Amino acid sequence: MDNASNKKTCMQKLETLLHMHDIEFDTLDCLVMCFPHVMHICMTHVIKSFTDDELTSIANTWIGVFPDEDEHKAYVEAVRLDPITMGHDIVWIIQASGLHRDEFLDTVKTGNMKNWFKGPMGEAEQVPGLELLHDVKTHWDSTYAMINRLHALHLAVNYFLALPNQKELKDYILSSPQWLVLEDFEHILQVGSIQINEFQS
């Protein structure tokens, strides 16, 4: 069962009906919540807490992680800008338009052939020929799936958004710190994703 309060009420009613027929039944003992749903709720709270303003206000505790003060400030600012929401926007703006979606897939295909996509050291990198995924609130684990796919395609995404013929999309380009925050989110949510998939398999 999920965590909706009416499920407990249902079990209590079942207990009453069974007791009327002299059948032993204990609501609390038999009420087993759906673990994947519990994990999904936990991950939702993690996401909310990670982008909470109060978290960025205590960011001095992260100095050991970012010895360079400029990197530290850039990361905190990236968290404050909520890159998950910005990731949602990127997926929506590309996938909502059939033209943009086709152009993006063409960019991935052509970019791989012509070595357009460069890694941190300037080396050519191949990008998987996949579409971006929407985060659907009613689908458990879809936030992780969206970020995971977005990260896998991030070189092509930034390249596409920066194309001269996509001037209206340039404001959606994510900075390196924002991609780093998204990658950190991916690692955090991956823990819940593994657990959810194991229980659903």
PDB file of C-alpha atoms in Angstrom:
ATOM      1  CA  MET A   1       0.000   0.000   0.000  1.00  0.00           C
ATOM      2  CA  ASP A   2       1.039   3.591  -0.469  1.00  0.00           C
ATOM      3  CA  ASN A   3       0.992   6.114   2.361  1.00  0.00           C
ATOM      4  CA  ALA A   4      -2.469   7.557   1.765  1.00  0.00           C
ATOM      5  CA  SER A   5      -4.421   7.805   5.029  1.00  0.00           C
ATOM      6  CA  ASN A   6      -7.502   6.185   3.487  1.00  0.00           C
ATOM      7  CA  LYS A   7      -5.538   2.939   3.092  1.00  0.00           C
ATOM      8  CA  LYS A   8      -5.198   2.660   6.858  1.00  0.00           C
ATOM      9  CA  THR A   9      -8.903   3.418   7.224  1.00  0.00           C
ATOM     10  CA  CYS A  10      -9.637   0.651   4.728  1.00  0.00           C
ATOM     11  CA  MET A  11      -7.553  -1.816   6.723  1.00  0.00           C
ATOM     12  CA  GLN A  12      -9.312  -0.823   9.942  1.00  0.00           C
ATOM     13  CA  LYS A  13     -12.666  -1.442   8.291  1.00  0.00           C
ATOM     14  CA  LEU A  14     -11.420  -4.815   7.060  1.00  0.00           C
ATOM     15  CA  GLU A  15     -10.354  -5.673  10.603  1.00  0.00           C
ATOM     16  CA  THR A  16     -13.844  -4.858  11.880  1.00  0.00           C
ATOM     17  CA  LEU A  17     -15.510  -6.990   9.213  1.00  0.00           C
ATOM     18  CA  LEU A  18     -13.213  -9.947   9.821  1.00  0.00           C
ATOM     19  CA  HIS A  19     -13.711  -9.764  13.577  1.00  0.00           C
ATOM     20  CA  MET A  20     -17.456  -9.989  12.982  1.00  0.00           C
ATOM     21  CA  HIS A  21     -16.736 -13.434  11.521  1.00  0.00           C
ATOM     22  CA  ASP A  22     -14.362 -14.372  14.352  1.00  0.00           C
ATOM     23  CA  ILE A  23     -11.328 -14.037  12.096  1.00  0.00           C
ATOM     24  CA  GLU A  24      -8.280 -12.606  13.809  1.00  0.00           C
ATOM     25  CA  PHE A  25      -6.766  -9.666  11.996  1.00  0.00           C
ATOM     26  CA  ASP A  26      -4.522  -6.889  13.295  1.00  0.00           C
ATOM     27  CA  THR A  27      -4.455  -3.717  11.211  1.00  0.00           C
ATOM     28  CA  LEU A  28      -1.087  -2.470  12.427  1.00  0.00           C
ATOM     29  CA  ASP A  29       0.510  -5.882  12.047  1.00  0.00           C
ATOM     30  CA  CYS A  30      -0.789  -6.375   8.508  1.00  0.00           C
ATOM     31  CA  LEU A  31      -0.463  -2.826   7.214  1.00  0.00           C
ATOM     32  CA  VAL A  32       2.645  -3.012   5.037  1.00  0.00           C
ATOM     33  CA  MET A  33       3.459   0.190   3.216  1.00  0.00           C
ATOM     34  CA  CYS A  34       4.791   0.078  -0.334  1.00  0.00           C
ATOM     35  CA  PHE A  35       8.558   0.412   0.022  1.00  0.00           C
ATOM     36  CA  PRO A  36       9.143   1.917  -3.457  1.00  0.00           C
ATOM     37  CA  HIS A  37       6.536   4.557  -2.659  1.00  0.00           C
ATOM     38  CA  VAL A  38       8.243   5.316   0.654  1.00  0.00           C
ATOM     39  CA  MET A  39      11.581   5.641  -1.168  1.00  0.00           C
ATOM     40  CA  HIS A  40       9.971   7.957  -3.703  1.00  0.00           C
ATOM     41  CA  ILE A  41       8.684  10.188  -0.903  1.00  0.00           C
ATOM     42  CA  CYS A  42      12.141  10.219   0.699  1.00  0.00           C
ATOM     43  CA  MET A  43      13.787  11.214  -2.576  1.00  0.00           C
ATOM     44  CA  THR A  44      11.236  14.003  -3.019  1.00  0.00           C
ATOM     45  CA  HIS A  45      12.192  15.382   0.388  1.00  0.00           C
ATOM     46  CA  VAL A  46      15.880  15.109  -0.488  1.00  0.00           C
ATOM     47  CA  ILE A  47      15.356  17.160  -3.643  1.00  0.00           C
ATOM     48  CA  LYS A  48      13.365  19.797  -1.777  1.00  0.00           C
ATOM     49  CA  SER A  49      15.951  20.041   1.000  1.00  0.00           C
ATOM     50  CA  PHE A  50      18.899  20.203  -1.384  1.00  0.00           C
ATOM     51  CA  THR A  51      17.548  23.299  -3.104  1.00  0.00           C
ATOM     52  CA  ASP A  52      16.243  24.919   0.075  1.00  0.00           C
ATOM     53  CA  ASP A  53      17.535  28.435   0.741  1.00  0.00           C
ATOM     54  CA  GLU A  54      18.499  27.408   4.266  1.00  0.00           C
ATOM     55  CA  LEU A  55      20.920  24.865   2.841  1.00  0.00           C
ATOM     56  CA  THR A  56      22.748  27.494   0.840  1.00  0.00           C
ATOM     57  CA  SER A  57      22.864  29.715   3.925  1.00  0.00           C
ATOM     58  CA  ILE A  58      25.031  27.140   5.738  1.00  0.00           C
ATOM     59  CA  ALA A  59      27.189  26.503   2.701  1.00  0.00           C
ATOM     60  CA  ASN A  60      30.338  27.509   4.602  1.00  0.00           C
ATOM     61  CA  THR A  61      30.377  23.918   5.832  1.00  0.00           C
ATOM     62  CA  TRP A  62      31.254  22.908   2.255  1.00  0.00           C
ATOM     63  CA  ILE A  63      34.516  24.833   2.175  1.00  0.00           C
ATOM     64  CA  GLY A  64      36.480  21.616   2.612  1.00  0.00           C
ATOM     65  CA  VAL A  65      34.844  20.242  -0.520  1.00  0.00           C
ATOM     66  CA  PHE A  66      35.668  23.360  -2.540  1.00  0.00           C
ATOM     67  CA  PRO A  67      38.976  24.776  -1.265  1.00  0.00           C
ATOM     68  CA  ASP A  68      38.829  27.405  -3.992  1.00  0.00           C
ATOM     69  CA  GLU A  69      36.500  30.174  -2.828  1.00  0.00           C
ATOM     70  CA  ASP A  70      35.314  31.007  -6.343  1.00  0.00           C
ATOM     71  CA  GLU A  71      34.366  27.374  -6.999  1.00  0.00           C
ATOM     72  CA  HIS A  72      32.580  27.287  -3.664  1.00  0.00           C
ATOM     73  CA  LYS A  73      30.550  30.401  -4.465  1.00  0.00           C
ATOM     74  CA  ALA A  74      29.760  29.151  -7.972  1.00  0.00           C
ATOM     75  CA  TYR A  75      28.460  25.844  -6.624  1.00  0.00           C
ATOM     76  CA  VAL A  76      26.298  27.528  -3.989  1.00  0.00           C
ATOM     77  CA  GLU A  77      24.886  29.867  -6.614  1.00  0.00           C
ATOM     78  CA  ALA A  78      24.181  26.902  -8.895  1.00  0.00           C
ATOM     79  CA  VAL A  79      22.241  25.199  -6.095  1.00  0.00           C
ATOM     80  CA  ARG A  80      20.308  28.400  -5.424  1.00  0.00           C
ATOM     81  CA  LEU A  81      19.244  28.601  -9.078  1.00  0.00           C
ATOM     82  CA  ASP A  82      17.658  25.135  -8.760  1.00  0.00           C
ATOM     83  CA  PRO A  83      19.156  23.305 -11.746  1.00  0.00           C
ATOM     84  CA  ILE A  84      16.563  20.527 -11.473  1.00  0.00           C
ATOM     85  CA  THR A  85      13.837  23.000 -12.379  1.00  0.00           C
ATOM     86  CA  MET A  86      16.069  24.335 -15.126  1.00  0.00           C
ATOM     87  CA  GLY A  87      16.583  20.755 -16.305  1.00  0.00           C
ATOM     88  CA  HIS A  88      12.808  20.348 -16.475  1.00  0.00           C
ATOM     89  CA  ASP A  89      12.662  23.501 -18.583  1.00  0.00           C
ATOM     90  CA  ILE A  90      15.334  22.252 -20.985  1.00  0.00           C
ATOM     91  CA  VAL A  91      13.570  18.943 -21.519  1.00  0.00           C
ATOM     92  CA  TRP A  92      10.245  20.675 -22.000  1.00  0.00           C
ATOM     93  CA  ILE A  93      11.523  23.308 -24.444  1.00  0.00           C
ATOM     94  CA  ILE A  94      13.229  20.688 -26.626  1.00  0.00           C
ATOM     95  CA  GLN A  95      10.626  17.934 -26.434  1.00  0.00           C
ATOM     96  CA  ALA A  96       7.512  20.120 -26.642  1.00  0.00           C
ATOM     97  CA  SER A  97       8.306  21.136 -30.210  1.00  0.00           C
ATOM     98  CA  GLY A  98       8.514  18.459 -32.876  1.00  0.00           C
ATOM     99  CA  LEU A  99      10.884  20.722 -34.803  1.00  0.00           C
ATOM    100  CA  HIS A 100      13.209  21.221 -31.830  1.00  0.00           C
ATOM    101  CA  ARG A 101      13.106  17.516 -31.007  1.00  0.00           C
ATOM    102  CA  ASP A 102      14.080  16.521 -34.545  1.00  0.00           C
ATOM    103  CA  GLU A 103      16.759  19.203 -34.737  1.00  0.00           C
ATOM    104  CA  PHE A 104      18.223  18.042 -31.438  1.00  0.00           C
ATOM    105  CA  LEU A 105      18.406  14.421 -32.605  1.00  0.00           C
ATOM    106  CA  ASP A 106      20.022  15.605 -35.849  1.00  0.00           C
ATOM    107  CA  THR A 107      22.536  17.596 -33.801  1.00  0.00           C
ATOM    108  CA  VAL A 108      23.432  14.494 -31.791  1.00  0.00           C
ATOM    109  CA  LYS A 109      23.836  12.369 -34.919  1.00  0.00           C
ATOM    110  CA  THR A 110      25.842  14.930 -36.889  1.00  0.00           C
ATOM    111  CA  GLY A 111      27.860  16.006 -33.862  1.00  0.00           C
ATOM    112  CA  ASN A 112      28.992  12.450 -33.234  1.00  0.00           C
ATOM    113  CA  MET A 113      30.059  12.058 -36.859  1.00  0.00           C
ATOM    114  CA  LYS A 114      31.921  15.378 -36.959  1.00  0.00           C
ATOM    115  CA  ASN A 115      33.312  15.323 -33.395  1.00  0.00           C
ATOM    116  CA  TRP A 116      31.525  18.491 -32.318  1.00  0.00           C
ATOM    117  CA  PHE A 117      31.242  17.466 -28.677  1.00  0.00           C
ATOM    118  CA  LYS A 118      34.316  18.060 -26.538  1.00  0.00           C
ATOM    119  CA  GLY A 119      35.169  16.779 -23.084  1.00  0.00           C
ATOM    120  CA  PRO A 120      36.824  18.807 -20.294  1.00  0.00           C
ATOM    121  CA  MET A 121      40.283  18.325 -21.819  1.00  0.00           C
ATOM    122  CA  GLY A 122      39.121  19.211 -25.325  1.00  0.00           C
ATOM    123  CA  GLU A 123      38.930  15.602 -26.439  1.00  0.00           C
ATOM    124  CA  ALA A 124      36.134  14.503 -28.767  1.00  0.00           C
ATOM    125  CA  GLU A 125      33.340  12.596 -27.048  1.00  0.00           C
ATOM    126  CA  GLN A 126      30.475  10.548 -28.418  1.00  0.00           C
ATOM    127  CA  VAL A 127      26.960  11.247 -27.157  1.00  0.00           C
ATOM    128  CA  PRO A 128      24.303   8.497 -27.058  1.00  0.00           C
ATOM    129  CA  GLY A 129      21.640   8.849 -29.739  1.00  0.00           C
ATOM    130  CA  LEU A 130      18.776   9.052 -27.268  1.00  0.00           C
ATOM    131  CA  GLU A 131      15.902  11.417 -26.601  1.00  0.00           C
ATOM    132  CA  LEU A 132      15.505  13.453 -23.441  1.00  0.00           C
ATOM    133  CA  LEU A 133      13.088  12.101 -20.848  1.00  0.00           C
ATOM    134  CA  HIS A 134      10.340  13.998 -19.058  1.00  0.00           C
ATOM    135  CA  ASP A 135      10.024  13.920 -15.287  1.00  0.00           C
ATOM    136  CA  VAL A 136       6.465  12.721 -14.617  1.00  0.00           C
ATOM    137  CA  LYS A 137       5.202  13.290 -11.074  1.00  0.00           C
ATOM    138  CA  THR A 138       3.014  10.188 -11.135  1.00  0.00           C
ATOM    139  CA  HIS A 139       5.958   7.980 -12.156  1.00  0.00           C
ATOM    140  CA  TRP A 140       8.269   6.949  -9.353  1.00  0.00           C
ATOM    141  CA  ASP A 141      11.935   7.465 -10.049  1.00  0.00           C
ATOM    142  CA  SER A 142      11.317   9.650 -13.100  1.00  0.00           C
ATOM    143  CA  THR A 143      13.306  12.586 -11.689  1.00  0.00           C
ATOM    144  CA  TYR A 144      16.384  10.384 -11.574  1.00  0.00           C
ATOM    145  CA  ALA A 145      15.665   9.079 -15.080  1.00  0.00           C
ATOM    146  CA  MET A 146      15.335  12.636 -16.401  1.00  0.00           C
ATOM    147  CA  ILE A 147      18.580  13.832 -14.794  1.00  0.00           C
ATOM    148  CA  ASN A 148      20.456  10.678 -15.781  1.00  0.00           C
ATOM    149  CA  ARG A 149      19.487  11.094 -19.441  1.00  0.00           C
ATOM    150  CA  LEU A 150      20.079  14.847 -19.358  1.00  0.00           C
ATOM    151  CA  HIS A 151      23.561  14.298 -17.954  1.00  0.00           C
ATOM    152  CA  ALA A 152      24.341  11.657 -20.579  1.00  0.00           C
ATOM    153  CA  LEU A 153      23.384  14.161 -23.292  1.00  0.00           C
ATOM    154  CA  HIS A 154      24.710  17.318 -21.645  1.00  0.00           C
ATOM    155  CA  LEU A 155      27.407  18.016 -24.246  1.00  0.00           C
ATOM    156  CA  ALA A 156      24.847  17.839 -27.047  1.00  0.00           C
ATOM    157  CA  VAL A 157      22.285  19.813 -25.027  1.00  0.00           C
ATOM    158  CA  ASN A 158      24.588  22.784 -24.448  1.00  0.00           C
ATOM    159  CA  TYR A 159      25.821  22.626 -28.048  1.00  0.00           C
ATOM    160  CA  PHE A 160      22.267  22.615 -29.376  1.00  0.00           C
ATOM    161  CA  LEU A 161      21.086  25.454 -27.133  1.00  0.00           C
ATOM    162  CA  ALA A 162      24.048  27.588 -28.226  1.00  0.00           C
ATOM    163  CA  LEU A 163      23.480  27.163 -31.978  1.00  0.00           C
ATOM    164  CA  PRO A 164      23.044  30.476 -33.849  1.00  0.00           C
ATOM    165  CA  ASN A 165      19.646  29.376 -35.174  1.00  0.00           C
ATOM    166  CA  GLN A 166      18.427  28.663 -31.622  1.00  0.00           C
ATOM    167  CA  LYS A 167      18.836  32.172 -30.228  1.00  0.00           C
ATOM    168  CA  GLU A 168      15.560  31.943 -28.316  1.00  0.00           C
ATOM    169  CA  LEU A 169      16.956  28.963 -26.380  1.00  0.00           C
ATOM    170  CA  LYS A 170      20.324  30.363 -25.294  1.00  0.00           C
ATOM    171  CA  ASP A 171      19.008  31.374 -21.860  1.00  0.00           C
ATOM    172  CA  TYR A 172      18.480  27.693 -21.062  1.00  0.00           C
ATOM    173  CA  ILE A 173      22.194  26.845 -21.304  1.00  0.00           C
ATOM    174  CA  LEU A 174      23.516  25.480 -18.005  1.00  0.00           C
ATOM    175  CA  SER A 175      26.902  26.484 -16.631  1.00  0.00           C
ATOM    176  CA  SER A 176      29.535  23.962 -15.556  1.00  0.00           C
ATOM    177  CA  PRO A 177      28.636  24.375 -11.839  1.00  0.00           C
ATOM    178  CA  GLN A 178      24.966  23.782 -12.658  1.00  0.00           C
ATOM    179  CA  TRP A 179      25.825  20.578 -14.507  1.00  0.00           C
ATOM    180  CA  LEU A 180      27.963  19.587 -11.516  1.00  0.00           C
ATOM    181  CA  VAL A 181      25.021  20.086  -9.160  1.00  0.00           C
ATOM    182  CA  LEU A 182      22.819  18.000 -11.454  1.00  0.00           C
ATOM    183  CA  GLU A 183      25.460  15.275 -11.470  1.00  0.00           C
ATOM    184  CA  ASP A 184      25.497  15.321  -7.664  1.00  0.00           C
ATOM    185  CA  PHE A 185      21.715  15.007  -7.680  1.00  0.00           C
ATOM    186  CA  GLU A 186      22.058  12.064 -10.028  1.00  0.00           C
ATOM    187  CA  HIS A 187      24.379  10.260  -7.602  1.00  0.00           C
ATOM    188  CA  ILE A 188      22.064  10.953  -4.661  1.00  0.00           C
ATOM    189  CA  LEU A 189      18.906   9.833  -6.447  1.00  0.00           C
ATOM    190  CA  GLN A 190      20.622   6.780  -7.892  1.00  0.00           C
ATOM    191  CA  VAL A 191      20.585   5.200  -4.425  1.00  0.00           C
ATOM    192  CA  GLY A 192      16.805   5.407  -4.275  1.00  0.00           C
ATOM    193  CA  SER A 193      16.487   4.356  -7.909  1.00  0.00           C
ATOM    194  CA  ILE A 194      18.408   1.133  -7.301  1.00  0.00           C
ATOM    195  CA  GLN A 195      16.236   0.277  -4.312  1.00  0.00           C
ATOM    196  CA  ILE A 196      12.986   1.066  -6.119  1.00  0.00           C
ATOM    197  CA  ASN A 197      13.923  -1.029  -9.152  1.00  0.00           C
ATOM    198  CA  GLU A 198      15.035  -3.957  -7.010  1.00  0.00           C
ATOM    199  CA  PHE A 199      11.703  -4.050  -5.209  1.00  0.00           C
ATOM    200  CA  GLN A 200       9.744  -3.682  -8.436  1.00  0.00           C
ATOM    201  CA  SER A 201      11.639  -6.421 -10.265  1.00  0.00           C
TER     202      SER A 201
END
